[in-house]
Amino acid sequence: MISGIYYTSYEQDMALRKTPAQRIRLAILILLLLSFPFFASRYYLTLANQIGIAVIGAIGLNILVGYTGQISLGQGAFMAVGAYTAGILTAHYGVPWWASIPVAALFTALVGTFFGLPSLRLKGLYLAIATLAAQVIILWIVTHWKAVTGGVEALVVPTPKLFGVKMNTDFNFYWVIWGTAVLITIMTVNLFRTHYGRAFVAIRDQDIAASVMGIDLFRYKLLAFAISSFVVGLAGALLAHYRTIVNWERFTMDVSVTYLAMIIIGGLGSVTGSYLGAAFMTLLPALITNLGRAMKASFPAIEGLIPFIQLAIFGLVIIIFLIFESEGLNKIWKDIKDYFRLWPFSY
Amino acid sequence: MQRGFSSQLNSSSLRPGELQLSVEHLQLNFGGVTALLGVDLQIRQGEIFAIIGPNGAGKTSLLNCISGLYHPQRGRILFYHNGEHDLTHLRPHQIARLGVARTFQNIELFRHMTVLDNLLAGAHIHMKSNLLASLIYWGMAQREQIQFRRFIEDIIELLEIQAIRNKVVATLPYGLQKRVELGRALALRPAILLLDEPMAGMNTEEKEDMARFILDVNEEYGVTIVLIEHDMGVVMDISDRVAVLNFGQKIAEGTPDEVRNNPLVIEAYLGEEHAALLSRPFSKS
């Protein structure tokens, strides 16, 4: 039994994982992540890959909404920019798939920064409406600029290959997706240990005080849009090469709202929350579908109702979270950890 | 008193007594309402300068002009720090970078951050590592964060807030929040510190503490302090000079004694029944 945690240097005090328990937990998580594809079935691998892409997208959105407090309804459109840029570069210009991903992310960052310009004058709901414009404009361009995007017809992307190996199988792309997710996680966590991250949170909490402390609101708001869109574009680009087909219907307003729900349910302003929210929102529909199939034998009428039940449960879950745990799954996870910290002597 | 802090809090390049901040004929209107009307002030390095006046006299508007939140229609604000700077048309973050730090009347802390993060955010302008280095958090970026963490610890010690350094600010009582806000302003290494009612809403003990911290910062580090305060006891006790605003105009300026005995001030600001109160002797401790 340890009596407490004692630091002897500022380096220890500022470390991310301070106790052996935290380090062991992280090690187990990494081991699980590394071994998962070797025993999981194809169905679960597909789910894991979907979660991985959602995690990247959710972290990206959380940087903007959760940490910097700039509400965005343009998530779907920014993912579309990433996906279409990567797809077009590879399909029309022969850029290797792995090179197209960072280029697409950079281009999305550029587009995101442009649509972030209204944030310099607008806040809260007004900004949300301005980003809604981004969603509508970008999707309109995607569906109408036939020569480049293929319009409403799907854009077919060549199968990604690495040294002659097909990469878009669930097993192979797992490593690409989760490798990127881990990299983005580390960088995001680091970002919020330095003055850049603190400036973002300062803008969210109290922007006037932030400007008086020497934080250039103009610069840091746009930077938040740029970094966020970069990560979101990355998620879109990965999706394009994973599916090898890019379709505008995957990037509608629904997607923006789903991602917002993800970070609200997971926990605003938290990387762990982005993981939990992404996993939750990906697994919940799958779970409902499976439950419906299992019940089909006894209740044949249920099959046609599944899509409606799914939507209803989605709405219900969000309402329940907003009422009972507005800080999201991350808070529940924290409470569980706090409970077991002194277990079995927690009183 | 020597405490042996390793950090220097004062960033002013001036010697004590030199002109540091000059407000000239400042005029500020909001639509048809005049908030400031031809205000002149000269603030010198190293002094504690109090601005008093009834509610709505324009005290906070004046501070907001100095820190760039409001832009006056007429007049100018000059600040001396490695040369002359015209603050009148600069934006708030540019003014902060020159070493002008402030606190707010209603606490404006970063509520969801810990005390440590609030103070570190106060030192924002001194952190130099670039975005890429910060994302990787290796070498220089990490060393820089640790270096500032050490610097922040000096402020924590000065303000005696060791016990709450890892607490989230929103969970702290009012008096401590005020103290953390002072700490955040100090983390900027101010050349001049603007305090907007640092003791509002405090009990006597908390006021004493706050007065002691303000005097510490002023006497040990030589930081110039501009103070808006309603507690006349405190103002008369700790300030070197006092300016009185009324309806956007400066009606008096001088040492606490001069201001206290100025008939204009007694009449216009304090009212006749309070004049008796002021005739009681004050002790400068």
Short mmCIF file of N, CA and C in Angstrom, two decimals, chain B residues 108-255:
data_model
loop_
_atom_site.label_atom_id
_atom_site.label_comp_id
_atom_site.label_asym_id
_atom_site.label_seq_id
_atom_site.Cartn_x
_atom_site.Cartn_y
_atom_site.Cartn_z
N GLU B 108 -11.79 37.00 -13.93
CA GLU B 108 -11.84 36.44 -15.28
C GLU B 108 -10.74 35.40 -15.44
N LEU B 109 -10.76 34.40 -14.57
CA LEU B 109 -9.76 33.34 -14.68
C LEU B 109 -10.20 32.32 -15.72
N PHE B 110 -9.27 31.43 -16.09
CA PHE B 110 -9.61 30.32 -16.98
C PHE B 110 -10.17 29.22 -16.07
N ARG B 111 -11.48 29.19 -15.96
CA ARG B 111 -12.15 28.48 -14.87
C ARG B 111 -11.91 26.97 -14.83
N HIS B 112 -11.73 26.38 -16.01
CA HIS B 112 -11.62 24.92 -16.01
C HIS B 112 -10.17 24.44 -15.95
N MET B 113 -9.25 25.39 -15.86
CA MET B 113 -7.84 25.00 -15.73
C MET B 113 -7.47 24.95 -14.25
N THR B 114 -6.39 24.24 -13.96
CA THR B 114 -5.88 24.24 -12.60
C THR B 114 -5.18 25.56 -12.34
N VAL B 115 -4.87 25.79 -11.06
CA VAL B 115 -4.15 27.00 -10.68
C VAL B 115 -2.82 27.07 -11.44
N LEU B 116 -2.13 25.93 -11.48
CA LEU B 116 -0.84 25.88 -12.19
C LEU B 116 -0.98 26.29 -13.64
N ASP B 117 -1.99 25.74 -14.31
CA ASP B 117 -2.16 26.04 -15.73
C ASP B 117 -2.53 27.50 -15.95
N ASN B 118 -3.33 28.04 -15.01
CA ASN B 118 -3.66 29.46 -15.10
C ASN B 118 -2.40 30.31 -15.04
N LEU B 119 -1.53 29.98 -14.08
CA LEU B 119 -0.31 30.76 -13.92
C LEU B 119 0.60 30.57 -15.14
N LEU B 120 0.69 29.32 -15.62
CA LEU B 120 1.53 29.06 -16.81
C LEU B 120 0.98 29.81 -18.02
N ALA B 121 -0.36 29.87 -18.11
CA ALA B 121 -0.95 30.63 -19.22
C ALA B 121 -0.59 32.10 -19.11
N GLY B 122 -0.41 32.58 -17.87
CA GLY B 122 0.00 33.96 -17.66
C GLY B 122 1.38 34.24 -18.23
N ALA B 123 2.22 33.20 -18.25
CA ALA B 123 3.58 33.36 -18.78
C ALA B 123 3.65 33.11 -20.27
N HIS B 124 2.48 33.05 -20.91
CA HIS B 124 2.40 32.70 -22.34
C HIS B 124 3.39 33.48 -23.21
N ILE B 125 3.47 34.79 -22.99
CA ILE B 125 4.26 35.61 -23.93
C ILE B 125 5.75 35.28 -23.88
N HIS B 126 6.20 34.59 -22.84
CA HIS B 126 7.63 34.29 -22.74
C HIS B 126 7.99 32.93 -23.33
N MET B 127 6.99 32.15 -23.71
CA MET B 127 7.27 30.80 -24.20
C MET B 127 7.52 30.84 -25.69
N LYS B 128 8.65 30.26 -26.09
CA LYS B 128 9.12 30.49 -27.45
C LYS B 128 9.06 29.26 -28.37
N SER B 129 8.96 28.06 -27.80
CA SER B 129 9.12 26.89 -28.67
C SER B 129 8.01 26.85 -29.72
N ASN B 130 8.35 26.39 -30.93
CA ASN B 130 7.40 26.45 -32.04
C ASN B 130 6.42 25.27 -31.99
N LEU B 131 5.45 25.31 -32.89
CA LEU B 131 4.36 24.34 -32.87
C LEU B 131 4.87 22.90 -33.02
N LEU B 132 5.78 22.69 -33.96
CA LEU B 132 6.26 21.33 -34.22
C LEU B 132 6.97 20.77 -32.99
N ALA B 133 7.83 21.59 -32.39
CA ALA B 133 8.55 21.16 -31.18
C ALA B 133 7.56 20.85 -30.06
N SER B 134 6.48 21.65 -29.98
CA SER B 134 5.50 21.43 -28.92
C SER B 134 4.74 20.13 -29.13
N LEU B 135 4.45 19.79 -30.41
CA LEU B 135 3.72 18.56 -30.70
C LEU B 135 4.56 17.34 -30.33
N ILE B 136 5.87 17.47 -30.51
CA ILE B 136 6.74 16.34 -30.21
C ILE B 136 7.12 16.34 -28.73
N TYR B 137 7.14 17.51 -28.10
CA TYR B 137 7.44 17.66 -26.68
C TYR B 137 8.71 16.94 -26.31
N TRP B 138 9.78 17.35 -26.95
CA TRP B 138 11.06 16.69 -26.75
C TRP B 138 12.11 17.78 -26.72
N GLY B 139 13.09 17.63 -25.87
CA GLY B 139 14.19 18.59 -25.87
C GLY B 139 13.75 19.96 -25.44
N MET B 140 13.89 20.92 -26.36
CA MET B 140 13.70 22.31 -25.99
C MET B 140 12.31 22.60 -25.42
N ALA B 141 11.27 22.06 -26.08
CA ALA B 141 9.91 22.35 -25.63
C ALA B 141 9.70 21.89 -24.20
N GLN B 142 10.21 20.69 -23.90
CA GLN B 142 10.04 20.16 -22.54
C GLN B 142 10.85 20.97 -21.54
N ARG B 143 12.10 21.28 -21.91
CA ARG B 143 12.94 22.08 -21.01
C ARG B 143 12.29 23.42 -20.71
N GLU B 144 11.70 24.01 -21.75
CA GLU B 144 11.06 25.31 -21.56
C GLU B 144 9.90 25.20 -20.57
N GLN B 145 9.07 24.16 -20.73
CA GLN B 145 7.93 24.00 -19.82
C GLN B 145 8.40 23.81 -18.39
N ILE B 146 9.47 23.03 -18.21
CA ILE B 146 9.98 22.78 -16.85
C ILE B 146 10.56 24.06 -16.27
N GLN B 147 11.26 24.81 -17.10
CA GLN B 147 11.84 26.08 -16.65
C GLN B 147 10.74 27.02 -16.14
N PHE B 148 9.63 27.09 -16.89
CA PHE B 148 8.55 27.98 -16.47
C PHE B 148 7.79 27.42 -15.28
N ARG B 149 7.73 26.12 -15.19
CA ARG B 149 7.10 25.50 -14.02
C ARG B 149 7.84 25.92 -12.76
N ARG B 150 9.16 25.99 -12.86
CA ARG B 150 9.99 26.41 -11.72
C ARG B 150 9.71 27.88 -11.39
N PHE B 151 9.65 28.69 -12.43
CA PHE B 151 9.38 30.12 -12.25
C PHE B 151 8.02 30.32 -11.57
N ILE B 152 7.01 29.57 -12.01
CA ILE B 152 5.67 29.68 -11.45
C ILE B 152 5.67 29.34 -9.96
N GLU B 153 6.54 28.39 -9.59
CA GLU B 153 6.59 27.98 -8.19
C GLU B 153 6.97 29.15 -7.29
N ASP B 154 7.81 30.06 -7.80
CA ASP B 154 8.17 31.25 -7.03
C ASP B 154 6.95 32.11 -6.75
N ILE B 155 6.10 32.25 -7.77
CA ILE B 155 4.88 33.05 -7.58
C ILE B 155 3.94 32.36 -6.61
N ILE B 156 3.85 31.03 -6.74
CA ILE B 156 3.01 30.27 -5.82
C ILE B 156 3.45 30.48 -4.39
N GLU B 157 4.78 30.51 -4.20
CA GLU B 157 5.32 30.71 -2.87
C GLU B 157 5.04 32.13 -2.37
N LEU B 158 5.26 33.09 -3.25
CA LEU B 158 5.03 34.49 -2.90
C LEU B 158 3.58 34.71 -2.44
N LEU B 159 2.63 34.08 -3.15
CA LEU B 159 1.22 34.31 -2.85
C LEU B 159 0.66 33.28 -1.87
N GLU B 160 1.51 32.38 -1.41
CA GLU B 160 1.11 31.37 -0.42
C GLU B 160 -0.09 30.55 -0.89
N ILE B 161 0.00 30.03 -2.09
CA ILE B 161 -1.09 29.20 -2.60
C ILE B 161 -0.60 27.79 -2.92
N GLN B 162 0.43 27.34 -2.19
CA GLN B 162 0.99 26.00 -2.44
C GLN B 162 -0.07 24.91 -2.34
N ALA B 163 -0.96 25.05 -1.35
CA ALA B 163 -1.90 23.97 -1.07
C ALA B 163 -2.91 23.77 -2.20
N ILE B 164 -3.10 24.78 -3.04
CA ILE B 164 -4.16 24.66 -4.04
C ILE B 164 -3.61 24.59 -5.45
N ARG B 165 -2.29 24.36 -5.60
CA ARG B 165 -1.74 24.54 -6.95
C ARG B 165 -2.32 23.57 -7.98
N ASN B 166 -2.78 22.41 -7.54
CA ASN B 166 -3.34 21.48 -8.53
C ASN B 166 -4.87 21.50 -8.57
N LYS B 167 -5.48 22.45 -7.90
CA LYS B 167 -6.95 22.53 -7.88
C LYS B 167 -7.46 23.25 -9.13
N VAL B 168 -8.63 22.82 -9.58
CA VAL B 168 -9.28 23.54 -10.67
C VAL B 168 -9.84 24.84 -10.12
N VAL B 169 -9.61 25.92 -10.85
CA VAL B 169 -9.91 27.25 -10.33
C VAL B 169 -11.38 27.43 -9.94
N ALA B 170 -12.28 26.85 -10.74
CA ALA B 170 -13.71 27.04 -10.49
C ALA B 170 -14.13 26.51 -9.12
N THR B 171 -13.35 25.59 -8.55
CA THR B 171 -13.73 25.00 -7.26
C THR B 171 -13.23 25.81 -6.08
N LEU B 172 -12.47 26.87 -6.34
CA LEU B 172 -11.85 27.62 -5.24
C LEU B 172 -12.78 28.71 -4.72
N PRO B 173 -12.64 29.06 -3.43
CA PRO B 173 -13.42 30.18 -2.91
C PRO B 173 -12.96 31.50 -3.54
N TYR B 174 -13.85 32.48 -3.44
CA TYR B 174 -13.66 33.78 -4.09
C TYR B 174 -12.31 34.44 -3.77
N GLY B 175 -11.98 34.47 -2.49
CA GLY B 175 -10.76 35.17 -2.07
C GLY B 175 -9.52 34.56 -2.70
N LEU B 176 -9.48 33.23 -2.77
CA LEU B 176 -8.33 32.55 -3.38
C LEU B 176 -8.30 32.78 -4.88
N GLN B 177 -9.49 32.83 -5.50
CA GLN B 177 -9.53 33.09 -6.94
C GLN B 177 -8.91 34.45 -7.24
N LYS B 178 -9.23 35.44 -6.41
CA LYS B 178 -8.64 36.77 -6.59
C LYS B 178 -7.12 36.69 -6.51
N ARG B 179 -6.63 35.86 -5.58
CA ARG B 179 -5.20 35.72 -5.40
C ARG B 179 -4.55 35.05 -6.60
N VAL B 180 -5.24 34.02 -7.12
CA VAL B 180 -4.72 33.33 -8.31
C VAL B 180 -4.68 34.28 -9.50
N GLU B 181 -5.69 35.15 -9.58
CA GLU B 181 -5.70 36.09 -10.70
C GLU B 181 -4.51 37.06 -10.62
N LEU B 182 -4.19 37.48 -9.39
CA LEU B 182 -3.00 38.31 -9.21
C LEU B 182 -1.75 37.53 -9.65
N GLY B 183 -1.72 36.24 -9.28
CA GLY B 183 -0.58 35.40 -9.66
C GLY B 183 -0.45 35.28 -11.16
N ARG B 184 -1.58 35.13 -11.85
CA ARG B 184 -1.54 35.00 -13.30
C ARG B 184 -0.98 36.26 -13.94
N ALA B 185 -1.37 37.42 -13.38
CA ALA B 185 -0.84 38.68 -13.91
C ALA B 185 0.66 38.79 -13.64
N LEU B 186 1.09 38.29 -12.48
CA LEU B 186 2.52 38.36 -12.16
C LEU B 186 3.35 37.46 -13.06
N ALA B 187 2.74 36.34 -13.50
CA ALA B 187 3.47 35.40 -14.33
C ALA B 187 3.88 36.02 -15.66
N LEU B 188 3.24 37.11 -16.02
CA LEU B 188 3.60 37.80 -17.27
C LEU B 188 4.89 38.59 -17.10
N ARG B 189 5.42 38.63 -15.88
CA ARG B 189 6.57 39.48 -15.54
C ARG B 189 6.27 40.92 -15.93
N PRO B 190 5.32 41.53 -15.24
CA PRO B 190 4.84 42.82 -15.68
C PRO B 190 5.85 43.94 -15.44
N ALA B 191 5.81 44.92 -16.34
CA ALA B 191 6.51 46.17 -16.08
C ALA B 191 5.58 47.09 -15.31
N ILE B 192 4.29 46.92 -15.58
CA ILE B 192 3.27 47.68 -14.85
C ILE B 192 2.07 46.75 -14.63
N LEU B 193 1.47 46.86 -13.45
CA LEU B 193 0.41 45.93 -13.08
C LEU B 193 -0.86 46.73 -12.80
N LEU B 194 -1.91 46.46 -13.56
CA LEU B 194 -3.17 47.17 -13.36
C LEU B 194 -4.12 46.27 -12.57
N LEU B 195 -4.55 46.73 -11.40
CA LEU B 195 -5.43 45.91 -10.56
C LEU B 195 -6.79 46.58 -10.45
N ASP B 196 -7.82 45.90 -10.94
CA ASP B 196 -9.16 46.46 -10.89
C ASP B 196 -9.91 45.88 -9.70
N GLU B 197 -10.00 46.66 -8.65
CA GLU B 197 -10.66 46.26 -7.41
C GLU B 197 -10.19 44.90 -6.89
N PRO B 198 -8.92 44.80 -6.52
CA PRO B 198 -8.40 43.50 -6.07
C PRO B 198 -9.00 43.05 -4.75
N MET B 199 -9.63 43.96 -4.01
CA MET B 199 -10.15 43.57 -2.70
C MET B 199 -11.66 43.57 -2.63
N ALA B 200 -12.32 43.77 -3.76
CA ALA B 200 -13.78 43.83 -3.73
C ALA B 200 -14.35 42.53 -3.17
N GLY B 201 -15.28 42.64 -2.28
CA GLY B 201 -15.99 41.48 -1.77
C GLY B 201 -15.20 40.62 -0.80
N MET B 202 -14.09 41.16 -0.26
CA MET B 202 -13.28 40.34 0.64
C MET B 202 -13.54 40.72 2.09
N ASN B 203 -13.27 39.79 3.01
CA ASN B 203 -13.34 40.14 4.42
C ASN B 203 -12.03 40.79 4.86
N THR B 204 -11.98 41.28 6.08
CA THR B 204 -10.84 42.07 6.52
C THR B 204 -9.53 41.30 6.41
N GLU B 205 -9.58 40.02 6.79
CA GLU B 205 -8.36 39.23 6.78
C GLU B 205 -7.85 39.06 5.35
N GLU B 206 -8.78 38.75 4.43
CA GLU B 206 -8.38 38.57 3.04
C GLU B 206 -7.83 39.87 2.46
N LYS B 207 -8.45 40.98 2.88
CA LYS B 207 -7.96 42.29 2.41
C LYS B 207 -6.53 42.53 2.89
N GLU B 208 -6.29 42.19 4.15
CA GLU B 208 -4.94 42.38 4.69
C GLU B 208 -3.93 41.57 3.90
N ASP B 209 -4.30 40.31 3.63
CA ASP B 209 -3.41 39.46 2.84
C ASP B 209 -3.12 40.09 1.49
N MET B 210 -4.19 40.50 0.82
CA MET B 210 -4.03 41.04 -0.53
C MET B 210 -3.18 42.30 -0.50
N ALA B 211 -3.41 43.16 0.50
CA ALA B 211 -2.61 44.38 0.62
C ALA B 211 -1.14 44.04 0.82
N ARG B 212 -0.90 43.01 1.60
CA ARG B 212 0.48 42.57 1.84
C ARG B 212 1.12 42.08 0.55
N PHE B 213 0.37 41.30 -0.23
CA PHE B 213 0.93 40.80 -1.50
C PHE B 213 1.25 41.95 -2.44
N ILE B 214 0.32 42.92 -2.50
CA ILE B 214 0.55 44.05 -3.41
C ILE B 214 1.79 44.82 -2.98
N LEU B 215 1.93 45.03 -1.67
CA LEU B 215 3.12 45.74 -1.18
C LEU B 215 4.39 44.93 -1.44
N ASP B 216 4.30 43.60 -1.26
CA ASP B 216 5.45 42.73 -1.54
C ASP B 216 5.91 42.91 -2.97
N VAL B 217 4.96 42.81 -3.88
CA VAL B 217 5.29 42.89 -5.31
C VAL B 217 5.91 44.24 -5.62
N ASN B 218 5.35 45.27 -5.02
CA ASN B 218 5.83 46.62 -5.27
C ASN B 218 7.19 46.87 -4.64
N GLU B 219 7.34 46.47 -3.40
CA GLU B 219 8.58 46.82 -2.69
C GLU B 219 9.73 45.90 -3.04
N GLU B 220 9.46 44.60 -3.15
CA GLU B 220 10.56 43.67 -3.40
C GLU B 220 11.00 43.68 -4.84
N TYR B 221 10.03 43.80 -5.74
CA TYR B 221 10.38 43.69 -7.16
C TYR B 221 10.31 45.03 -7.88
N GLY B 222 9.75 46.02 -7.22
CA GLY B 222 9.68 47.34 -7.84
C GLY B 222 8.68 47.44 -8.98
N VAL B 223 7.67 46.56 -8.97
CA VAL B 223 6.67 46.62 -10.04
C VAL B 223 5.72 47.81 -9.77
N THR B 224 5.53 48.63 -10.80
CA THR B 224 4.58 49.74 -10.70
C THR B 224 3.17 49.17 -10.59
N ILE B 225 2.36 49.76 -9.72
CA ILE B 225 1.00 49.25 -9.56
C ILE B 225 -0.03 50.35 -9.73
N VAL B 226 -0.98 50.13 -10.61
CA VAL B 226 -2.11 51.04 -10.76
C VAL B 226 -3.33 50.30 -10.20
N LEU B 227 -4.00 50.94 -9.27
CA LEU B 227 -4.97 50.23 -8.45
C LEU B 227 -6.30 50.97 -8.46
N ILE B 228 -7.36 50.25 -8.78
CA ILE B 228 -8.70 50.80 -8.58
C ILE B 228 -9.25 50.14 -7.33
N GLU B 229 -9.72 50.92 -6.38
CA GLU B 229 -10.21 50.28 -5.16
C GLU B 229 -11.24 51.18 -4.49
N HIS B 230 -12.26 50.54 -3.91
CA HIS B 230 -13.29 51.30 -3.22
C HIS B 230 -13.03 51.41 -1.73
N ASP B 231 -12.19 50.51 -1.21
CA ASP B 231 -11.93 50.54 0.22
C ASP B 231 -10.96 51.68 0.54
N MET B 232 -11.50 52.78 1.08
CA MET B 232 -10.68 53.97 1.29
C MET B 232 -9.55 53.73 2.27
N GLY B 233 -9.80 52.89 3.27
CA GLY B 233 -8.75 52.58 4.23
C GLY B 233 -7.52 52.04 3.52
N VAL B 234 -7.74 51.05 2.66
CA VAL B 234 -6.64 50.43 1.93
C VAL B 234 -5.97 51.45 1.01
N VAL B 235 -6.78 52.18 0.27
CA VAL B 235 -6.23 53.13 -0.70
C VAL B 235 -5.33 54.14 0.01
N MET B 236 -5.84 54.72 1.09
CA MET B 236 -5.07 55.75 1.79
C MET B 236 -3.83 55.16 2.44
N ASP B 237 -3.92 53.89 2.81
CA ASP B 237 -2.82 53.22 3.49
C ASP B 237 -1.66 52.89 2.58
N ILE B 238 -1.94 52.31 1.43
CA ILE B 238 -0.83 51.73 0.66
C ILE B 238 -0.43 52.56 -0.56
N SER B 239 -1.25 53.52 -1.02
CA SER B 239 -0.87 54.19 -2.26
C SER B 239 0.13 55.31 -2.02
N ASP B 240 0.94 55.57 -3.06
CA ASP B 240 1.83 56.71 -3.03
C ASP B 240 1.11 57.95 -3.53
N ARG B 241 0.33 57.75 -4.62
CA ARG B 241 -0.45 58.88 -5.13
C ARG B 241 -1.85 58.39 -5.50
N VAL B 242 -2.78 59.30 -5.48
CA VAL B 242 -4.18 58.96 -5.75
C VAL B 242 -4.74 59.94 -6.76
N ALA B 243 -5.49 59.40 -7.75
CA ALA B 243 -6.23 60.28 -8.66
C ALA B 243 -7.72 60.02 -8.44
N VAL B 244 -8.52 61.06 -8.52
CA VAL B 244 -9.95 60.91 -8.30
C VAL B 244 -10.69 61.23 -9.59
N LEU B 245 -11.50 60.27 -10.05
CA LEU B 245 -12.33 60.49 -11.24
C LEU B 245 -13.77 60.71 -10.81
N ASN B 246 -14.45 61.59 -11.54
CA ASN B 246 -15.87 61.76 -11.32
C ASN B 246 -16.51 62.12 -12.66
N PHE B 247 -17.53 61.38 -13.07
CA PHE B 247 -18.17 61.60 -14.37
C PHE B 247 -17.16 61.73 -15.49
N GLY B 248 -16.16 60.84 -15.50
CA GLY B 248 -15.21 60.82 -16.62
C GLY B 248 -14.16 61.89 -16.60
N GLN B 249 -14.12 62.69 -15.53
CA GLN B 249 -13.10 63.74 -15.46
C GLN B 249 -12.27 63.56 -14.21
N LYS B 250 -10.99 63.96 -14.32
CA LYS B 250 -10.15 63.89 -13.13
C LYS B 250 -10.38 65.14 -12.31
N ILE B 251 -10.83 64.98 -11.06
CA ILE B 251 -11.13 66.17 -10.25
C ILE B 251 -10.03 66.44 -9.24
N ALA B 252 -9.17 65.47 -8.97
CA ALA B 252 -8.08 65.73 -8.03
C ALA B 252 -6.98 64.70 -8.22
N GLU B 253 -5.77 65.06 -7.81
CA GLU B 253 -4.67 64.13 -7.85
C GLU B 253 -3.63 64.56 -6.83
N GLY B 254 -3.01 63.60 -6.16
CA GLY B 254 -1.98 63.96 -5.20
C GLY B 254 -1.70 62.83 -4.23
N THR B 255 -0.99 63.12 -3.16
CA THR B 255 -0.74 62.10 -2.14
C THR B 255 -2.06 61.82 -1.43
#
